PDB file of C-alpha atoms in Angstrom:
ATOM      1  CA  MET A   1     104.813 103.461 136.469  1.00 78.00           C
ATOM      2  CA  THR A   2     102.881 106.452 135.169  1.00 85.00           C
ATOM      3  CA  PHE A   3     103.348 110.208 136.151  1.00 95.00           C
ATOM      4  CA  ALA A   4     100.707 112.949 135.647  1.00 95.00           C
ATOM      5  CA  THR A   5     103.339 115.550 134.748  1.00 97.00           C
ATOM      6  CA  ILE A   6     106.951 114.925 133.960  1.00 98.00           C
ATOM      7  CA  GLY A   7     109.545 117.817 134.198  1.00 98.00           C
ATOM      8  CA  ILE A   8     112.318 117.751 131.759  1.00 97.00           C
ATOM      9  CA  ILE A   9     115.460 120.166 132.212  1.00 96.00           C
ATOM     10  CA  GLY A  10     118.344 120.948 130.143  1.00 88.00           C
ATOM     11  CA  ALA A  11     121.088 123.409 131.048  1.00 76.00           C
ATOM     12  CA  MET A  12     121.683 124.857 127.550  1.00 75.00           C
ATOM     13  CA  GLU A  13     119.717 125.773 124.503  1.00 83.00           C
ATOM     14  CA  GLU A  14     121.093 122.875 122.463  1.00 75.00           C
ATOM     15  CA  GLU A  15     119.981 120.473 125.094  1.00 73.00           C
ATOM     16  CA  ILE A  16     116.266 121.365 124.784  1.00 87.00           C
ATOM     17  CA  ASN A  17     115.697 122.597 121.215  1.00 88.00           C
ATOM     18  CA  LEU A  18     115.082 118.908 119.872  1.00 87.00           C
ATOM     19  CA  LEU A  19     112.597 118.264 122.702  1.00 89.00           C
ATOM     20  CA  LEU A  20     110.791 121.529 122.216  1.00 92.00           C
ATOM     21  CA  ALA A  21     110.478 120.699 118.466  1.00 91.00           C
ATOM     22  CA  GLY A  22     108.862 117.360 119.243  1.00 90.00           C
ATOM     23  CA  MET A  23     106.225 118.816 121.711  1.00 93.00           C
ATOM     24  CA  ASP A  24     102.609 119.275 121.009  1.00 94.00           C
ATOM     25  CA  ASP A  25     100.122 121.855 122.249  1.00 95.00           C
ATOM     26  CA  LYS A  26     102.876 124.031 123.532  1.00 95.00           C
ATOM     27  CA  GLN A  27     102.211 126.976 125.952  1.00 97.00           C
ATOM     28  CA  THR A  28     105.094 129.161 127.146  1.00 97.00           C
ATOM     29  CA  GLU A  29     105.372 130.939 130.587  1.00 96.00           C
ATOM     30  CA  GLN A  30     108.103 132.696 132.565  1.00 97.00           C
ATOM     31  CA  HIS A  31     108.750 132.433 136.132  1.00 97.00           C
ATOM     32  CA  ALA A  32     111.889 133.795 138.138  1.00 97.00           C
ATOM     33  CA  GLY A  33     113.453 134.672 134.693  1.00 95.00           C
ATOM     34  CA  ILE A  34     113.203 131.043 133.479  1.00 96.00           C
ATOM     35  CA  THR A  35     111.093 129.973 130.545  1.00 97.00           C
ATOM     36  CA  TYR A  36     108.844 126.990 130.883  1.00 98.00           C
ATOM     37  CA  HIS A  37     107.111 125.176 128.034  1.00 97.00           C
ATOM     38  CA  ARG A  38     103.971 123.194 128.820  1.00 97.00           C
ATOM     39  CA  GLY A  39     102.693 120.550 126.472  1.00 97.00           C
ATOM     40  CA  PHE A  40     102.721 116.855 125.492  1.00 96.00           C
ATOM     41  CA  PHE A  41     105.696 114.911 124.326  1.00 94.00           C
ATOM     42  CA  GLN A  42     105.257 111.294 123.142  1.00 90.00           C
ATOM     43  CA  GLY A  43     101.762 111.695 124.277  1.00 91.00           C
ATOM     44  CA  LYS A  44     102.736 112.535 127.942  1.00 94.00           C
ATOM     45  CA  LYS A  45     102.116 115.604 129.635  1.00 97.00           C
ATOM     46  CA  VAL A  46     105.418 117.502 130.188  1.00 97.00           C
ATOM     47  CA  VAL A  47     107.034 120.785 131.258  1.00 98.00           C
ATOM     48  CA  LEU A  48     110.278 121.480 129.507  1.00 97.00           C
ATOM     49  CA  THR A  49     112.653 124.090 130.519  1.00 97.00           C
ATOM     50  CA  ARG A  50     116.268 125.405 130.247  1.00 95.00           C
ATOM     51  CA  SER A  51     117.564 125.935 133.728  1.00 94.00           C
ATOM     52  CA  GLY A  52     120.604 127.940 132.838  1.00 91.00           C
ATOM     53  CA  VAL A  53     124.105 126.869 133.984  1.00 93.00           C
ATOM     54  CA  GLY A  54     125.119 126.292 137.629  1.00 95.00           C
ATOM     55  CA  LYS A  55     123.554 124.803 140.831  1.00 96.00           C
ATOM     56  CA  VAL A  56     121.517 127.799 141.909  1.00 97.00           C
ATOM     57  CA  ASN A  57     119.797 128.095 138.566  1.00 96.00           C
ATOM     58  CA  ALA A  58     119.140 124.262 138.528  1.00 96.00           C
ATOM     59  CA  ALA A  59     117.648 124.334 142.118  1.00 98.00           C
ATOM     60  CA  VAL A  60     115.391 127.291 141.524  1.00 98.00           C
ATOM     61  CA  CYS A  61     114.130 125.743 138.339  1.00 97.00           C
ATOM     62  CA  THR A  62     113.453 122.358 139.886  1.00 98.00           C
ATOM     63  CA  GLN A  63     111.537 123.768 142.770  1.00 98.00           C
ATOM     64  CA  ILE A  64     109.358 125.771 140.397  1.00 98.00           C
ATOM     65  CA  LEU A  65     108.618 122.710 138.304  1.00 98.00           C
ATOM     66  CA  ILE A  66     107.541 120.929 141.586  1.00 98.00           C
ATOM     67  CA  ASP A  67     105.637 123.798 143.232  1.00 98.00           C
ATOM     68  CA  ARG A  68     103.985 125.487 140.326  1.00 98.00           C
ATOM     69  CA  TYR A  69     103.730 122.550 137.724  1.00 98.00           C
ATOM     70  CA  ARG A  70     103.104 119.741 140.038  1.00 98.00           C
ATOM     71  CA  ALA A  71     105.921 117.591 138.315  1.00 98.00           C
ATOM     72  CA  GLU A  72     105.791 114.057 139.598  1.00 98.00           C
ATOM     73  CA  ALA A  73     109.063 113.231 138.158  1.00 98.00           C
ATOM     74  CA  ILE A  74     112.190 115.063 136.957  1.00 98.00           C
ATOM     75  CA  LEU A  75     114.440 114.147 134.039  1.00 97.00           C
ATOM     76  CA  PHE A  76     117.604 116.155 133.635  1.00 96.00           C
ATOM     77  CA  THR A  77     119.456 115.844 130.352  1.00 92.00           C
ATOM     78  CA  GLY A  78     122.464 117.335 128.737  1.00 87.00           C
ATOM     79  CA  VAL A  79     126.238 117.074 128.313  1.00 87.00           C
ATOM     80  CA  ALA A  80     129.106 116.404 130.778  1.00 89.00           C
ATOM     81  CA  GLY A  81     132.897 115.961 130.943  1.00 89.00           C
ATOM     82  CA  ALA A  82     134.083 112.372 131.424  1.00 91.00           C
ATOM     83  CA  VAL A  83     135.828 111.604 134.649  1.00 93.00           C
ATOM     84  CA  ASP A  84     135.899 107.652 134.616  1.00 94.00           C
ATOM     85  CA  PRO A  85     138.911 106.858 132.264  1.00 91.00           C
ATOM     86  CA  LYS A  86     136.811 104.199 130.566  1.00 92.00           C
ATOM     87  CA  LEU A  87     134.258 106.775 129.232  1.00 92.00           C
ATOM     88  CA  ASN A  88     134.727 108.231 125.741  1.00 88.00           C
ATOM     89  CA  ILE A  89     133.140 111.233 123.994  1.00 85.00           C
ATOM     90  CA  GLY A  90     129.618 110.186 122.930  1.00 86.00           C
ATOM     91  CA  ASP A  91     129.199 107.741 125.861  1.00 92.00           C
ATOM     92  CA  ILE A  92     126.110 108.057 128.150  1.00 94.00           C
ATOM     93  CA  VAL A  93     126.053 108.231 131.923  1.00 96.00           C
ATOM     94  CA  ILE A  94     122.732 107.512 133.713  1.00 97.00           C
ATOM     95  CA  SER A  95     122.981 108.741 137.286  1.00 98.00           C
ATOM     96  CA  ALA A  96     122.975 106.033 139.979  1.00 98.00           C
ATOM     97  CA  SER A  97     123.608 108.981 142.385  1.00 98.00           C
ATOM     98  CA  SER A  98     125.030 112.463 142.526  1.00 98.00           C
ATOM     99  CA  LEU A  99     126.898 114.778 144.782  1.00 97.00           C
ATOM    100  CA  GLN A 100     128.329 118.261 144.900  1.00 98.00           C
ATOM    101  CA  HIS A 101     132.081 117.982 144.605  1.00 97.00           C
ATOM    102  CA  ASP A 102     132.811 121.537 145.237  1.00 95.00           C
ATOM    103  CA  VAL A 103     131.235 121.375 148.852  1.00 96.00           C
ATOM    104  CA  ASP A 104     134.480 121.540 151.006  1.00 95.00           C
ATOM    105  CA  VAL A 105     134.127 121.937 154.769  1.00 96.00           C
ATOM    106  CA  THR A 106     137.108 119.696 155.395  1.00 95.00           C
ATOM    107  CA  ALA A 107     138.510 122.501 157.799  1.00 97.00           C
ATOM    108  CA  LEU A 108     135.801 121.563 160.248  1.00 96.00           C
ATOM    109  CA  GLY A 109     136.367 117.860 159.823  1.00 95.00           C
ATOM    110  CA  PHE A 110     133.735 116.926 157.278  1.00 96.00           C
ATOM    111  CA  PRO A 111     134.770 114.748 154.320  1.00 94.00           C
ATOM    112  CA  ARG A 112     134.874 116.652 151.065  1.00 94.00           C
ATOM    113  CA  GLY A 113     131.454 116.594 149.325  1.00 95.00           C
ATOM    114  CA  THR A 114     129.631 116.504 152.540  1.00 96.00           C
ATOM    115  CA  ILE A 115     126.996 118.987 153.308  1.00 97.00           C
ATOM    116  CA  PRO A 116     127.418 119.793 157.157  1.00 96.00           C
ATOM    117  CA  TYR A 117     124.664 118.857 159.499  1.00 95.00           C
ATOM    118  CA  GLN A 118     122.729 117.009 156.847  1.00 94.00           C
ATOM    119  CA  ASP A 119     122.084 113.343 156.862  1.00 95.00           C
ATOM    120  CA  VAL A 120     122.371 112.973 153.018  1.00 97.00           C
ATOM    121  CA  SER A 121     124.812 114.676 150.798  1.00 97.00           C
ATOM    122  CA  GLU A 122     124.845 111.979 148.069  1.00 98.00           C
ATOM    123  CA  TYR A 123     121.339 111.703 146.220  1.00 98.00           C
ATOM    124  CA  ALA A 124     120.295 108.324 144.668  1.00 98.00           C
ATOM    125  CA  ALA A 125     118.383 108.546 141.501  1.00 98.00           C
ATOM    126  CA  ASP A 126     115.080 106.667 141.264  1.00 98.00           C
ATOM    127  CA  ALA A 127     115.407 103.001 140.546  1.00 98.00           C
ATOM    128  CA  PHE A 128     112.528 102.904 137.935  1.00 97.00           C
ATOM    129  CA  LEU A 129     113.768 105.884 136.052  1.00 97.00           C
ATOM    130  CA  ILE A 130     117.381 104.622 136.078  1.00 98.00           C
ATOM    131  CA  ALA A 131     116.170 101.327 134.591  1.00 97.00           C
ATOM    132  CA  ALA A 132     113.931 103.146 132.017  1.00 96.00           C
ATOM    133  CA  ALA A 133     116.781 105.382 130.928  1.00 96.00           C
ATOM    134  CA  SER A 134     119.291 102.537 130.794  1.00 97.00           C
ATOM    135  CA  GLU A 135     117.045 100.207 128.816  1.00 96.00           C
ATOM    136  CA  ALA A 136     116.247 103.039 126.320  1.00 96.00           C
ATOM    137  CA  GLY A 137     119.912 103.977 126.083  1.00 94.00           C
ATOM    138  CA  GLU A 138     120.950 100.382 125.454  1.00 95.00           C
ATOM    139  CA  ARG A 139     118.382 100.033 122.705  1.00 95.00           C
ATOM    140  CA  ILE A 140     119.512 103.049 120.807  1.00 94.00           C
ATOM    141  CA  PHE A 141     123.277 103.141 121.651  1.00 94.00           C
ATOM    142  CA  PRO A 142     124.294  99.469 122.651  1.00 95.00           C
ATOM    143  CA  GLY A 143     127.461  99.242 124.755  1.00 94.00           C
ATOM    144  CA  ARG A 144     127.749 103.112 125.230  1.00 94.00           C
ATOM    145  CA  CYS A 145     125.495 103.536 128.342  1.00 95.00           C
ATOM    146  CA  TYR A 146     126.739 103.336 131.871  1.00 96.00           C
ATOM    147  CA  GLN A 147     125.285 103.866 135.339  1.00 97.00           C
ATOM    148  CA  GLY A 148     127.531 106.045 137.531  1.00 97.00           C
ATOM    149  CA  LYS A 149     127.905 108.773 139.927  1.00 98.00           C
ATOM    150  CA  VAL A 150     127.400 112.362 138.531  1.00 98.00           C
ATOM    151  CA  LEU A 151     129.628 115.061 140.208  1.00 97.00           C
ATOM    152  CA  SER A 152     128.349 118.550 140.183  1.00 97.00           C
ATOM    153  CA  GLY A 153     130.131 121.855 140.939  1.00 96.00           C
ATOM    154  CA  ASP A 154     130.027 125.428 139.959  1.00 94.00           C
ATOM    155  CA  GLN A 155     133.395 124.917 138.125  1.00 90.00           C
ATOM    156  CA  PHE A 156     134.049 123.949 134.396  1.00 86.00           C
ATOM    157  CA  ILE A 157     136.684 121.192 135.057  1.00 80.00           C
ATOM    158  CA  ALA A 158     139.527 121.182 132.450  1.00 79.00           C
ATOM    159  CA  GLU A 159     142.591 119.974 134.271  1.00 79.00           C
ATOM    160  CA  ARG A 160     143.780 116.322 134.127  1.00 83.00           C
ATOM    161  CA  GLY A 161     144.918 116.480 137.821  1.00 85.00           C
ATOM    162  CA  VAL A 162     141.515 117.603 139.073  1.00 87.00           C
ATOM    163  CA  VAL A 163     139.884 114.964 136.863  1.00 86.00           C
ATOM    164  CA  GLN A 164     142.045 112.276 138.420  1.00 88.00           C
ATOM    165  CA  SER A 165     141.308 113.572 142.046  1.00 88.00           C
ATOM    166  CA  LEU A 166     137.488 113.493 141.334  1.00 91.00           C
ATOM    167  CA  TYR A 167     137.639 109.921 140.165  1.00 93.00           C
ATOM    168  CA  GLU A 168     139.956 108.809 142.957  1.00 92.00           C
ATOM    169  CA  GLN A 169     138.226 110.579 145.674  1.00 93.00           C
ATOM    170  CA  PHE A 170     134.603 110.161 144.645  1.00 94.00           C
ATOM    171  CA  GLY A 171     134.521 107.416 142.163  1.00 95.00           C
ATOM    172  CA  GLY A 172     132.722 109.843 139.772  1.00 95.00           C
ATOM    173  CA  ALA A 173     131.718 108.998 136.235  1.00 96.00           C
ATOM    174  CA  CYS A 174     131.262 112.468 134.963  1.00 95.00           C
ATOM    175  CA  THR A 175     131.276 116.124 136.019  1.00 94.00           C
ATOM    176  CA  GLU A 176     128.960 118.878 135.199  1.00 93.00           C
ATOM    177  CA  MET A 177     127.384 121.998 136.813  1.00 94.00           C
ATOM    178  CA  GLU A 178     123.785 121.254 137.822  1.00 96.00           C
ATOM    179  CA  GLY A 179     122.631 117.559 138.355  1.00 97.00           C
ATOM    180  CA  ALA A 180     123.349 117.184 142.031  1.00 98.00           C
ATOM    181  CA  ALA A 181     121.499 120.420 142.706  1.00 98.00           C
ATOM    182  CA  VAL A 182     118.429 119.010 140.778  1.00 98.00           C
ATOM    183  CA  ALA A 183     118.757 115.813 142.762  1.00 98.00           C
ATOM    184  CA  GLN A 184     118.936 117.453 146.155  1.00 98.00           C
ATOM    185  CA  THR A 185     115.829 119.608 145.397  1.00 98.00           C
ATOM    186  CA  CYS A 186     114.083 116.436 144.243  1.00 98.00           C
ATOM    187  CA  PHE A 187     115.143 114.644 147.410  1.00 98.00           C
ATOM    188  CA  MET A 188     113.959 117.466 149.679  1.00 98.00           C
ATOM    189  CA  ASN A 189     110.586 117.231 147.983  1.00 98.00           C
ATOM    190  CA  GLY A 190     110.120 113.448 147.706  1.00 98.00           C
ATOM    191  CA  ILE A 191     110.155 113.629 143.902  1.00 98.00           C
ATOM    192  CA  PRO A 192     111.859 110.856 141.748  1.00 98.00           C
ATOM    193  CA  HIS A 193     114.502 111.976 139.304  1.00 98.00           C
ATOM    194  CA  VAL A 194     117.321 110.681 137.087  1.00 98.00           C
ATOM    195  CA  ILE A 195     120.153 112.554 135.343  1.00 97.00           C
ATOM    196  CA  ILE A 196     121.088 111.637 131.704  1.00 95.00           C
ATOM    197  CA  ARG A 197     124.410 113.012 130.585  1.00 93.00           C
ATOM    198  CA  SER A 198     126.215 112.538 127.250  1.00 89.00           C
ATOM    199  CA  MET A 199     129.939 112.978 127.226  1.00 88.00           C
ATOM    200  CA  SER A 200     130.984 116.021 125.272  1.00 80.00           C
ATOM    201  CA  ASP A 201     134.595 116.112 126.321  1.00 72.00           C
ATOM    202  CA  LYS A 202     137.091 114.238 128.536  1.00 70.00           C
ATOM    203  CA  ALA A 203     137.382 117.224 131.159  1.00 60.00           C
ATOM    204  CA  ASP A 204     141.159 116.985 130.572  1.00 59.00           C
ATOM    205  CA  GLY A 205     142.115 120.335 129.139  1.00 57.00           C
ATOM    206  CA  SER A 206     140.984 119.593 125.607  1.00 56.00           C
ATOM    207  CA  ALA A 207     137.457 120.959 126.088  1.00 50.00           C
ATOM    208  CA  HIS A 208     138.250 123.983 124.045  1.00 54.00           C
ATOM    209  CA  VAL A 209     138.600 121.660 121.072  1.00 54.00           C
ATOM    210  CA  ASN A 210     135.978 119.041 121.912  1.00 58.00           C
ATOM    211  CA  PHE A 211     133.142 120.928 123.630  1.00 63.00           C
ATOM    212  CA  ALA A 212     131.728 123.035 120.850  1.00 66.00           C
ATOM    213  CA  GLU A 213     132.218 120.283 118.327  1.00 68.00           C
ATOM    214  CA  PHE A 214     130.441 117.513 120.217  1.00 74.00           C
ATOM    215  CA  THR A 215     127.971 119.555 122.277  1.00 73.00           C
ATOM    216  CA  VAL A 216     125.336 119.205 119.535  1.00 76.00           C
ATOM    217  CA  GLU A 217     126.211 115.436 118.932  1.00 79.00           C
ATOM    218  CA  ALA A 218     125.926 114.748 122.596  1.00 75.00           C
ATOM    219  CA  SER A 219     122.641 116.724 122.916  1.00 77.00           C
ATOM    220  CA  ASN A 220     121.343 114.638 120.076  1.00 83.00           C
ATOM    221  CA  ARG A 221     122.102 111.495 121.970  1.00 86.00           C
ATOM    222  CA  SER A 222     120.403 112.781 125.174  1.00 83.00           C
ATOM    223  CA  TYR A 223     117.283 113.615 123.224  1.00 85.00           C
ATOM    224  CA  ALA A 224     117.189 110.297 121.555  1.00 89.00           C
ATOM    225  CA  ILE A 225     117.318 108.529 125.063  1.00 92.00           C
ATOM    226  CA  ILE A 226     114.575 110.848 126.495  1.00 92.00           C
ATOM    227  CA  GLU A 227     112.411 110.128 123.375  1.00 91.00           C
ATOM    228  CA  GLU A 228     112.815 106.436 123.715  1.00 93.00           C
ATOM    229  CA  MET A 229     112.469 106.446 127.476  1.00 93.00           C
ATOM    230  CA  MET A 230     109.210 108.326 127.269  1.00 91.00           C
ATOM    231  CA  LYS A 231     107.503 105.250 125.804  1.00 87.00           C
ATOM    232  CA  SER A 232     107.862 103.346 129.002  1.00 85.00           C
ATOM    233  CA  LEU A 233     106.670 106.171 131.458  1.00 87.00           C
TER     234      LEU A 233
END
């Protein structure tokens, strides 16, 4: 499958610096306070951007990629905290789906994570992009890549009890602060997407020790998968 323009999003500077260094014919623009880099990566036309942290930033960023740059596919890359106990720091999660764990309207009878009065609250990633990301990841990091559910919320999760509840209630693989907002925006616009997250910490209270140390390593892993994945797009 081919796409005329691919949007690539990272939430932090570390997550896009390597991609930016690998781009050719770069042109930089700003919209809504977000910087967008147009150019070519691995011979493919891409628009690379750092969304900023949180769901609102991610949604605005994604909509601009779709409306202004006509992105036909969105790849979201970066780091996350592991929720599934089998995951370790450095493992990769390819999103099978994503949802917003901090949506809570249980007082009105809706299950936690359900957006009221909408048919869909859990957003499936695109099957072709899942396969491309998984195959790329397995080639580079054999035995370290997993498909799973990405949980997003405007919270940095750092308590073991919360991690356990996210795993038990939602069956989540990892937690972060943007992916499901990207996924929902893509769903609303009919645009395929996939989220690629490298585990920087265990989301268990040790993030102050792990996060800074492993963010660069985790970002390098996410970059390597995108680089390899682009060969099949």
